Short mmCIF file of C-alpha atoms in Angstrom, two decimals:
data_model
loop_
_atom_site.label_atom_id
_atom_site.label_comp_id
_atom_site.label_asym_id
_atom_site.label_seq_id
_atom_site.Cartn_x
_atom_site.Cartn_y
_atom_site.Cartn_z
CA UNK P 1 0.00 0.00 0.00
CA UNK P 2 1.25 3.50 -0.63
CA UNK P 3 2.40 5.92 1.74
CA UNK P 4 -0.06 8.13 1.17
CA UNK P 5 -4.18 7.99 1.02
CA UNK P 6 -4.92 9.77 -2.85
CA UNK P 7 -6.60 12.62 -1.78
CA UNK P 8 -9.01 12.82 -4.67
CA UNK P 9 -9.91 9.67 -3.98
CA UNK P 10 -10.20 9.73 -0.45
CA UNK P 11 -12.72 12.71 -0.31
CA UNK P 12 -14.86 10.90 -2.60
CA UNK P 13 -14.87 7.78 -0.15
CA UNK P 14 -15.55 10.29 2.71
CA UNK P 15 -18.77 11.95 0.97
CA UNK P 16 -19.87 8.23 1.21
CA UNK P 17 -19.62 8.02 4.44
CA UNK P 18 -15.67 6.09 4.14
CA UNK P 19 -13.06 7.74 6.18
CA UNK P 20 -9.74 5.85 4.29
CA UNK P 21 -6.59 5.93 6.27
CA UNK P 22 -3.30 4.45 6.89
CA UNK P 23 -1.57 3.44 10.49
CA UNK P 24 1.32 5.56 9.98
CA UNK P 25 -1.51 8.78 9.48
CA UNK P 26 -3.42 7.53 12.52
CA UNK P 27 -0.03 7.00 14.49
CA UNK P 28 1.46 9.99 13.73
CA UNK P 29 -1.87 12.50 14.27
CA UNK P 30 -2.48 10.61 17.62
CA UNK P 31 1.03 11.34 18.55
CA UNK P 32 1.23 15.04 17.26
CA UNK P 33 -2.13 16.31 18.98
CA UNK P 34 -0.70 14.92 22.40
CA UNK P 35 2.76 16.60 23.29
CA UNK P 36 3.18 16.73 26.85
CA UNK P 37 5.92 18.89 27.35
CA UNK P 38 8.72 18.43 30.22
CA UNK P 39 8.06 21.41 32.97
CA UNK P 40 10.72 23.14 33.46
CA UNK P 41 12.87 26.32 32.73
CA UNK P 42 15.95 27.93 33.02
CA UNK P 43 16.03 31.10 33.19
CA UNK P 44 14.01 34.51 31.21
CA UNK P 45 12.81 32.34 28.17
CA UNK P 46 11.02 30.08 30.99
CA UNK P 47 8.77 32.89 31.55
CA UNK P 48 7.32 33.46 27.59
CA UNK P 49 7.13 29.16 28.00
CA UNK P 50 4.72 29.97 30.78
CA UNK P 51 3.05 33.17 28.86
CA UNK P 52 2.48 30.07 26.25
CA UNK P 53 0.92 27.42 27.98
CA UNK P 54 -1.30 30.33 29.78
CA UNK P 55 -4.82 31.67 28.53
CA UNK P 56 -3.86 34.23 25.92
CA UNK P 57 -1.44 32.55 23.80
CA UNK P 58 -3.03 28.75 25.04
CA UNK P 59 -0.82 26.09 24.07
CA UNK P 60 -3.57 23.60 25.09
CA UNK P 61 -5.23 24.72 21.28
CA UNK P 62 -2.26 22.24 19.85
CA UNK P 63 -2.45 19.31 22.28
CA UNK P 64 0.27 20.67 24.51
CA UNK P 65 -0.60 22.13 27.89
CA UNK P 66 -0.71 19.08 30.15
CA UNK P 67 3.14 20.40 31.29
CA UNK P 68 4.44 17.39 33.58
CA UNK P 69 6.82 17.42 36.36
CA UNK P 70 8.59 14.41 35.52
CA UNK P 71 10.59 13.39 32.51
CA UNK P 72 8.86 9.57 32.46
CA UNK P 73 5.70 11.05 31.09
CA UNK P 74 6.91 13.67 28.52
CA UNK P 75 7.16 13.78 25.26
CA UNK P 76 9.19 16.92 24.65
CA UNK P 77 12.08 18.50 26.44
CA UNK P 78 11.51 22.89 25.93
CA UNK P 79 15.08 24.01 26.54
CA UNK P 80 13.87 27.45 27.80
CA UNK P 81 16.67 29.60 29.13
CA UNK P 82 20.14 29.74 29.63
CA UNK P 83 22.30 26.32 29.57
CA UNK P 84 24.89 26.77 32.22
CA UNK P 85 27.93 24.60 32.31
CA UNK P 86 26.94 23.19 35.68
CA UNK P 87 22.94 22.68 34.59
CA UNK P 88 24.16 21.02 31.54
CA UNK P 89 24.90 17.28 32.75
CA UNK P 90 21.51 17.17 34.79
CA UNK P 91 19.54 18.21 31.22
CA UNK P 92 21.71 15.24 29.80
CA UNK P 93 20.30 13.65 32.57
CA UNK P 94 16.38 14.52 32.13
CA UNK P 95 16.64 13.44 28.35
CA UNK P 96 18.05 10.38 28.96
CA UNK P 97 15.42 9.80 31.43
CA UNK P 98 12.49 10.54 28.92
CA UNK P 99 10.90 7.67 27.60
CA UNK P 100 11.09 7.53 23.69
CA UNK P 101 9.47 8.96 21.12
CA UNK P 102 11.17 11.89 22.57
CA UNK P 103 11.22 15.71 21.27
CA UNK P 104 13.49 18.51 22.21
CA UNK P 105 12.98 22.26 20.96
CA UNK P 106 15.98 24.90 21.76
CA UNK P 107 13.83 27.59 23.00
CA UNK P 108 15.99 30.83 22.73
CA UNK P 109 19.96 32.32 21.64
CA UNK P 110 21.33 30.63 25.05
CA UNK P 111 20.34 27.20 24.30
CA UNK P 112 20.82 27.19 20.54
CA UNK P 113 24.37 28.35 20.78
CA UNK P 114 24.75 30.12 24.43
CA UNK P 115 23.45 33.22 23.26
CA UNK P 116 25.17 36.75 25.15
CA UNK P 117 26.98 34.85 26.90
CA UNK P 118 28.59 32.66 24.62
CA UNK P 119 31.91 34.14 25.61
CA UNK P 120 31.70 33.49 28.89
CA UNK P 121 33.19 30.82 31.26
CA UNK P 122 30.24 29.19 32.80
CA UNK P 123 27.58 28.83 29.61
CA UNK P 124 26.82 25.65 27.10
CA UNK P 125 27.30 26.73 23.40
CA UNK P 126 24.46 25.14 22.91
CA UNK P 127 22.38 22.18 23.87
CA UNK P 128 22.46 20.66 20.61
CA UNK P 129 26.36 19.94 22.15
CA UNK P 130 25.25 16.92 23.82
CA UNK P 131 21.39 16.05 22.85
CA UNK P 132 19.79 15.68 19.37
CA UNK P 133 17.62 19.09 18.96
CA UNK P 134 14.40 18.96 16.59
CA UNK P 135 13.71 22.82 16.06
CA UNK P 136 15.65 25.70 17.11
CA UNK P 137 13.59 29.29 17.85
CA UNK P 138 16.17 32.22 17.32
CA UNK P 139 15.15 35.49 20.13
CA UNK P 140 15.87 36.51 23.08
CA UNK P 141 13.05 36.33 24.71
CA UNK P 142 11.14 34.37 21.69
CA UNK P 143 7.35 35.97 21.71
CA UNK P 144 4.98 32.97 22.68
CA UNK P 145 4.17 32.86 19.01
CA UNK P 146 7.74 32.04 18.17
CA UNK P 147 7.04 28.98 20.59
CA UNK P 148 3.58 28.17 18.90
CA UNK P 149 5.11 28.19 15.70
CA UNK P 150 8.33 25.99 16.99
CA UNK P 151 5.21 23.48 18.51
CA UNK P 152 3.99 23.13 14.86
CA UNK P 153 7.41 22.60 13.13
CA UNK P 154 7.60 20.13 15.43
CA UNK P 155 4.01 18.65 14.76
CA UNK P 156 4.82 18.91 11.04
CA UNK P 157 8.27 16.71 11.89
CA UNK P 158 6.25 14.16 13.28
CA UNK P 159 3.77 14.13 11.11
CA UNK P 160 6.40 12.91 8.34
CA UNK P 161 7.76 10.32 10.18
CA UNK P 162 8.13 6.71 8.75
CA UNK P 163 6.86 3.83 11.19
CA UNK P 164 9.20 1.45 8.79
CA UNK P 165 11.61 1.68 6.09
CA UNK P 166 14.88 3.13 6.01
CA UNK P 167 14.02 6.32 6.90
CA UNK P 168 12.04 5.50 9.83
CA UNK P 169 12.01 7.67 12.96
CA UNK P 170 14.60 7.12 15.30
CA UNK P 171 12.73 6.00 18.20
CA UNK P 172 11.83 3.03 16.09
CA UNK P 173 14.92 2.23 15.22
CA UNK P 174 16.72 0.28 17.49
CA UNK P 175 20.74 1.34 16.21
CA UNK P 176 19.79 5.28 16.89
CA UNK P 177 20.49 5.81 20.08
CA UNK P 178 18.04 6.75 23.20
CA UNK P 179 20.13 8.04 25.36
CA UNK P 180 23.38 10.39 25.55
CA UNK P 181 26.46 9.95 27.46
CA UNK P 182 26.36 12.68 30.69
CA UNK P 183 29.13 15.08 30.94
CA UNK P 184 31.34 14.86 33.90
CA UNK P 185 32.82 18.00 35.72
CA UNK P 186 36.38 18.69 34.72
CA UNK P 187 38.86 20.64 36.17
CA UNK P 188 38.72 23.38 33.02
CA UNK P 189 35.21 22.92 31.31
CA UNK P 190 33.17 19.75 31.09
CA UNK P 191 34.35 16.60 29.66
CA UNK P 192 34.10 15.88 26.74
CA UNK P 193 33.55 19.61 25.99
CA UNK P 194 30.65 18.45 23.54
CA UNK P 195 29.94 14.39 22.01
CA UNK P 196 31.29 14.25 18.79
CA UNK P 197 28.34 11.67 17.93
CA UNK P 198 25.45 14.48 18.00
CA UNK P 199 27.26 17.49 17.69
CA UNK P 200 28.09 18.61 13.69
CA UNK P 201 28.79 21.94 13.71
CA UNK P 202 29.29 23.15 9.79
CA UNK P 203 33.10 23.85 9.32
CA UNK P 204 33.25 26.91 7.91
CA UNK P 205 35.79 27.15 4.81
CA UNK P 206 37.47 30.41 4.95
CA UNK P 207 40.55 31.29 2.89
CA UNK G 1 27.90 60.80 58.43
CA UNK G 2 31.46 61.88 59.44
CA UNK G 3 34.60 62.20 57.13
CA UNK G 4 36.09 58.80 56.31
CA UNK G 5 39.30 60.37 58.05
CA UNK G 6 37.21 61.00 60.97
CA UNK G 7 36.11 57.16 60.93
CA UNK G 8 40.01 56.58 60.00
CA UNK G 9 41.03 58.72 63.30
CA UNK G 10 37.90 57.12 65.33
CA UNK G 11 38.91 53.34 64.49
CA UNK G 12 42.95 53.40 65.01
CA UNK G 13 41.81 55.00 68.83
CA UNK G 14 38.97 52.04 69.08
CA UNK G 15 41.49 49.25 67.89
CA UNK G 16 44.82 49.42 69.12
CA UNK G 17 47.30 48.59 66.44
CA UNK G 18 45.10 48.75 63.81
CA UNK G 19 46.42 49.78 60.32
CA UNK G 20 44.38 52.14 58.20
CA UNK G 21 45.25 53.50 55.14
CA UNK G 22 43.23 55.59 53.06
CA UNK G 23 42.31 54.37 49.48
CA UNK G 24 41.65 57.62 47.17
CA UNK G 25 39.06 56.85 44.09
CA UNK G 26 40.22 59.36 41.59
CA UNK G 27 36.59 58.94 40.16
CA UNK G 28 34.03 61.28 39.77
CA UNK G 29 32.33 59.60 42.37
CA UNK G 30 35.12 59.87 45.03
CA UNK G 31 34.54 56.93 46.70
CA UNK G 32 37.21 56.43 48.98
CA UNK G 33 37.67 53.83 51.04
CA UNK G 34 39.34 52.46 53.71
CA UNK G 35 42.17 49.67 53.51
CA UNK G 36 42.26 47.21 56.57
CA UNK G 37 44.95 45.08 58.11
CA UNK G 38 43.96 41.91 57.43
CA UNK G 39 45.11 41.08 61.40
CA UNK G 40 42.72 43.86 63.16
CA UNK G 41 40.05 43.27 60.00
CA UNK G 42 37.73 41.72 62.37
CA UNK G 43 37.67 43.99 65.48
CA UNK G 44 37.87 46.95 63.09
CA UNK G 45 34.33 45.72 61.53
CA UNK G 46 33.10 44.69 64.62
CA UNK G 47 33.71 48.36 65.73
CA UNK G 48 32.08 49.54 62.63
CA UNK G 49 29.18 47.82 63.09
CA UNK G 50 28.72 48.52 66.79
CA UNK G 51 29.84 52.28 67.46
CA UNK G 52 26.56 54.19 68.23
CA UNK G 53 27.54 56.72 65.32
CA UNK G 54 28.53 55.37 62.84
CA UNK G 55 26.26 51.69 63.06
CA UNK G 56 27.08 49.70 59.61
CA UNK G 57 24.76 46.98 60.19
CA UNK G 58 24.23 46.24 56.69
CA UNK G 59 26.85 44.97 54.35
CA UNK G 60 25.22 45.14 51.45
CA UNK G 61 27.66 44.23 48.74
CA UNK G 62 31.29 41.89 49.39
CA UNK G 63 33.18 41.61 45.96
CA UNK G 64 36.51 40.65 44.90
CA UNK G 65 39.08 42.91 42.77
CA UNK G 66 42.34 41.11 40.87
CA UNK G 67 45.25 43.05 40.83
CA UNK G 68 48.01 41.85 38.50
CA UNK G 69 52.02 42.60 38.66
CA UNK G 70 52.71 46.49 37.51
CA UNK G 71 54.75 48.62 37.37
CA UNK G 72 54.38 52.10 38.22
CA UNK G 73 56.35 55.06 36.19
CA UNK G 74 56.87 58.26 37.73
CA UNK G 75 58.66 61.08 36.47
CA UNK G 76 59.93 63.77 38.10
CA UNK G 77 61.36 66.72 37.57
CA UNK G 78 65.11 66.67 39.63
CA UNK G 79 67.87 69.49 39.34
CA UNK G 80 71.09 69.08 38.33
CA UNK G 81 74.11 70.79 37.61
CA UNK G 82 74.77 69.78 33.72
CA UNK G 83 77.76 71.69 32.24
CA UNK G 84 77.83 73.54 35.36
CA UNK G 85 74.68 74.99 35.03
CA UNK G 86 71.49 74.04 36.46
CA UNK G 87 68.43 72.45 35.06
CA UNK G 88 65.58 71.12 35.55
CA UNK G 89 66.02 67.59 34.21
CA UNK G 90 63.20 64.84 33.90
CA UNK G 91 64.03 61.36 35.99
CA UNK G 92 61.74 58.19 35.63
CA UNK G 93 61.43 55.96 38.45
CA UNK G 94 60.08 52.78 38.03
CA UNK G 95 58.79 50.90 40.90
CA UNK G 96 57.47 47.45 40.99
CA UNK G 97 53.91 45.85 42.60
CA UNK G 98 53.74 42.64 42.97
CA UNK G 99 49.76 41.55 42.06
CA UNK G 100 47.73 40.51 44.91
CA UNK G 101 43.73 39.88 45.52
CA UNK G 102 41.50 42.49 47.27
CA UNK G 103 38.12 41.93 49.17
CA UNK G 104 35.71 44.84 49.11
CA UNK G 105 32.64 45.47 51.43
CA UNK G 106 30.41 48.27 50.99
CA UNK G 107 28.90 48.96 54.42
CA UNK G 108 25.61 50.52 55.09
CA UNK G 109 23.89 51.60 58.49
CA UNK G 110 20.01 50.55 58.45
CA UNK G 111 18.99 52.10 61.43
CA UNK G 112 20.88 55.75 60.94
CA UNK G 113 20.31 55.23 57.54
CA UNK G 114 23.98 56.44 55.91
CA UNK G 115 26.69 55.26 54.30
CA UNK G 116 28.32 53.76 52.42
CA UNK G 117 31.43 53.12 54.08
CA UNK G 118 33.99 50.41 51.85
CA UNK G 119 36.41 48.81 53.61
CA UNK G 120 39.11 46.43 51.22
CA UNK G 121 41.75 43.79 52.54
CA UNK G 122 44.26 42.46 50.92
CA UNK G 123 46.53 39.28 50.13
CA UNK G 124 49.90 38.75 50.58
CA UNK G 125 50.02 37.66 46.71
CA UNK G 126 47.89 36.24 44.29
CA UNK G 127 49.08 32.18 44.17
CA UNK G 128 49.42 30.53 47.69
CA UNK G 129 49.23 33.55 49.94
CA UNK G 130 45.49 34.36 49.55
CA UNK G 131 44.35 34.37 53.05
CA UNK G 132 42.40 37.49 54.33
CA UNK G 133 40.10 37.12 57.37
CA UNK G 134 35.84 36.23 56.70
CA UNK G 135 33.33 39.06 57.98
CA UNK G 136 31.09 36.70 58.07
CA UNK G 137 30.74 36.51 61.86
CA UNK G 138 30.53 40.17 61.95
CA UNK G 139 27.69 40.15 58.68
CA UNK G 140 25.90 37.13 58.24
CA UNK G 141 24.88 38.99 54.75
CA UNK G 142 28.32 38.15 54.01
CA UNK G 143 28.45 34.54 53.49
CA UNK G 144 27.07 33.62 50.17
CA UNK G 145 29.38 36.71 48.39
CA UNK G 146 32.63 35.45 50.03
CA UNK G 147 31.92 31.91 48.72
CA UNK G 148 31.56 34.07 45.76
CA UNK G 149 34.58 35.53 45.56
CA UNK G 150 36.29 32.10 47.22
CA UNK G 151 35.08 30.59 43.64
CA UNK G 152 35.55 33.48 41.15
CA UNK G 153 39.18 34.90 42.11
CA UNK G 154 40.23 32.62 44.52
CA UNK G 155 41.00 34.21 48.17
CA UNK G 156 40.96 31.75 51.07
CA UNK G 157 38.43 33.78 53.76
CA UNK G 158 39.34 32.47 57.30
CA UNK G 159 37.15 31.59 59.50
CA UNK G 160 34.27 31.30 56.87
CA UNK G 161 31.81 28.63 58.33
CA UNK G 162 31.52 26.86 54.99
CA UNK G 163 34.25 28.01 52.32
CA UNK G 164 32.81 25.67 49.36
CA UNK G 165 32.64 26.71 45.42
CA UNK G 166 29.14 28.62 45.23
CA UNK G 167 28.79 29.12 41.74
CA UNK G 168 31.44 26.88 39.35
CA UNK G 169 31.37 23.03 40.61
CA UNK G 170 33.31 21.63 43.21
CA UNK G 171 35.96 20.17 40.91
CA UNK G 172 36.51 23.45 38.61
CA UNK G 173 40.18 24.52 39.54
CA UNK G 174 40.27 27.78 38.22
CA UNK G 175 39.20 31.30 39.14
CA UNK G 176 37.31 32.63 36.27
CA UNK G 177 37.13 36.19 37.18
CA UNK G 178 40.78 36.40 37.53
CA UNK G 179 42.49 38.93 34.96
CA UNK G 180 44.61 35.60 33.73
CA UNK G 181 42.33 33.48 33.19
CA UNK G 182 41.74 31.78 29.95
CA UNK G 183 38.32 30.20 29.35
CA UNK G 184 38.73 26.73 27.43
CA UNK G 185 38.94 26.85 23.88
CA UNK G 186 35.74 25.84 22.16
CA UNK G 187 35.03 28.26 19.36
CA UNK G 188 34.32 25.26 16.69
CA UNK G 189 31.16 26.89 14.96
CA UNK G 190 31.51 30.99 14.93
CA UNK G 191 29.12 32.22 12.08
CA UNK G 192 30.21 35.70 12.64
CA UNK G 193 32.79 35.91 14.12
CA UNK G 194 34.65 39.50 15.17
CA UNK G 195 37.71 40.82 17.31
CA UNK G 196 38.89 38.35 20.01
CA UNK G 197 36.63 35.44 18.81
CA UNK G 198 37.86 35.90 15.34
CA UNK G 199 41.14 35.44 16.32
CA UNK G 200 39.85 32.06 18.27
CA UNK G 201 38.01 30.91 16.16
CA UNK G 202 40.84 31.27 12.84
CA UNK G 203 42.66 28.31 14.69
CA UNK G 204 39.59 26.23 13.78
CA UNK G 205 39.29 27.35 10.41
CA UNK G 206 39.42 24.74 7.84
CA UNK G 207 41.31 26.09 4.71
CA UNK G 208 39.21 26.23 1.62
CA UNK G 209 40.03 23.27 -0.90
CA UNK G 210 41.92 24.79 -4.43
CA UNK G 211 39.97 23.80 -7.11
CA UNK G 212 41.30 23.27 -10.64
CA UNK G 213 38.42 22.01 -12.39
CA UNK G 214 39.39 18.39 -12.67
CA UNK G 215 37.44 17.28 -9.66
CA UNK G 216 34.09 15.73 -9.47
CA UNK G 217 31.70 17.52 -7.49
CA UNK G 218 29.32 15.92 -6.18
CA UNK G 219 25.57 17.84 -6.84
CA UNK G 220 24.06 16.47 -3.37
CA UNK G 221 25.77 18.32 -1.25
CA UNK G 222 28.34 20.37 -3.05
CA UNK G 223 31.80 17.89 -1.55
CA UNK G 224 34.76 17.82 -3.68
CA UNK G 225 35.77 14.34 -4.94
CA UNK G 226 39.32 13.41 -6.33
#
């Protein structure tokens, strides 16, 4: 069977009464409407996370508002704030603990790439350093909207996802990896300083 | 609230063999302040805090200032007989300061309501001599800031009741807000990079490949082949 339902003919079946689907349709719309996002922030980008889930902006219009305190039960890890150095293992830590199919979005310049402080001693580059990010939202504060719109990206990712195949999603795969190796303290910066596995950062050719 | 070399006068008479010396801000904002011995430090802010006048009960701010090696040029103008006549002839003197680590409080007085009054210690030097004494007995408000400064530049407070990293984690080694510190190199990924982080980030720079139209290239992603 193909992929995809033809649309032509599918609205025809559904004037009769015929609603024509696949599993991976039904799979991936049950899984996209229900995102229960990990509750937690960091620091000022925590605060637009809450303006989000809240009544003006209502993130509950997208599946997402049931916010739980424990990583077992979520679905998505919102990176809101500022990654320090010393925050960074117990993140590591919280996504490893998710159970899979498992979502993160980089809510924010700290967390996609440390932001302001990027020069400074104590703050992650980046998250995407040590755990597999799905979308990035450039601000700093992003507006709720930004978040909303990050929310569906992220529905849209899932969405395309292949239950089998080559291309299948990664949490059905069973060589991708779950979980991430924890950084340990060192004495000068964290150790390793990022994993090499997840983190591709685009060498930039320069004569 | 009195002159600081009133207080100056008041505290030398209060604690016998106290040192004071007076710090001059050249600032607009003429803060001065006054520089303790780090042996009387604690009966000196006791005093402060309990003379009827003057009552700093509040120290509101404790911080930490890194002074590196210098050396200080002065020139002055010395007469001399050249050619038997004399002149006015300009001499440089150059003296040398060892670096050391400085503590800072910035006193206030709740219940008079004045201040501030900044008192500084110093260290014998900035590597293994970085003892001064902990206010913390006198301020309680002082306890988080010296763990602070303990973890940032690095001076030993004694007699702090728990002198543990506050900030950085237990097994950091360094003092990041030290004026020789280097933080660890990880400038991989700079998209726009500028100033110091350009000059970082060139030592990750991978050198463009030289083309010379013989190669494949590949029209996936644009990589160079043979």
């Amino acid at each position: 069977m193909s992929e995809r339902v033809d649309e032509v003919l599918r609205s025809k079946l559904q004037q009769q009464g015929v609603w024509v689907t696949s599993m991976q349709e039904l799979y991936n719309w049950g899984r996209k409407n229900s995102i229960w996002p990990l509750q937690f922030g960091l620091a000022c980008c925590a605060i637009e996370m809450i303006a989000t889930a809240a009544s003006r902006y209502d993130i509950a219009r997208f599946g997402g508002e049931v916010f739980r305190p424990s990583p077992r039960q979520a679905d998505l890890m919102i990176v809101a704030g500022t990654v320090t150095k010393k925050m960074a293992p117990q993140i590591v830590r919280l996504y490893n603990q998710m159970a899979d199919p498992k979502y993160v979005i980089a809510m924010g310049a700290c967390a996609i790439s440390g932001g302001p402080f990027k020069q400074g001693y104590n703050v992650l580059k980046g998250i995407d350093r040590y755990i597999p990010v799905d979308v990035y939202i450039p601000g700093c504060p992003p507006r709720p909207v930004a978040l909303l719109h990050a929310f569906m990206e992220l529905q849209r990712k899932i969405d395309e996802q292949k239950l089998s195949g080559a291309n299948k999603a990664a949490h059905l795969d069973s060589e991708q990896p779950s979980e991430f190796p924890v950084p340990a303290f060192g004495k000068h910066d964290l150790e390793p300083p990022a994993n090499p596995n997840v983190f591709h950062p685009p060498a930039i050719e320069r004569a | 609230m009195e002159e600081l070399v009133q207080i100056k006068a008041r505290i030398e008479a209060a604690v016998p063999g106290s040192k004071i010396e007076m710090v001059q801000n050249a600032g607009p904002s003429k803060q001065h302040s006054l520089r303790v011995d780090n042996e009387h430090a604690y009966d000196v802010a006791k005093w402060l805090r309990d003379d009827p006048e003057l009552r700093m009960d509040f120290c509101s701010n404790v911080t930490g200032v890194d002074w590196l090696d210098r050396t200080v040029k002065k020139t002055v103008k010395v007469k001399k007989v050249v050619d038997e006549v004399e002149k006015e002839v300009p001499e440089t003197t150059e003296e040398k300061i060892p670096g050391y680590l400085e503590a800072v409080y910035h006193l206030y007085s709740m219940t008079i309501k004045h201040g501030p009054v900044i008192i500084r210690m110093r260290t014998a030097d900035r590597d293994k001599n970085v003892c001064v004494p902990s206010l913390t007995p006198v301020w309680r408000s002082a306890e988080f800031q010296e763990r602070e400064i303990f973890d940032l530049y690095g001076i030993r407070f004694e007699g702090h009741p728990d002198l543990r990293r506050i900030l950085m984690w237990d097994e950091f080694e360094d003092h990041a807000m030290r004026k020789d510190y280097r933080e660890p190199d990880d400038y991989e990924y700079e998209p726009t990079p500028h100033d110091e982080v350009l000059e970082k980030a060139k030592a990750h720079y991978v050198s463009r490949p030289v083309l010379d139209g013989a190669e494949k290239i590949s029209a996936e992603d644009g990589s160079v082949n043979g």
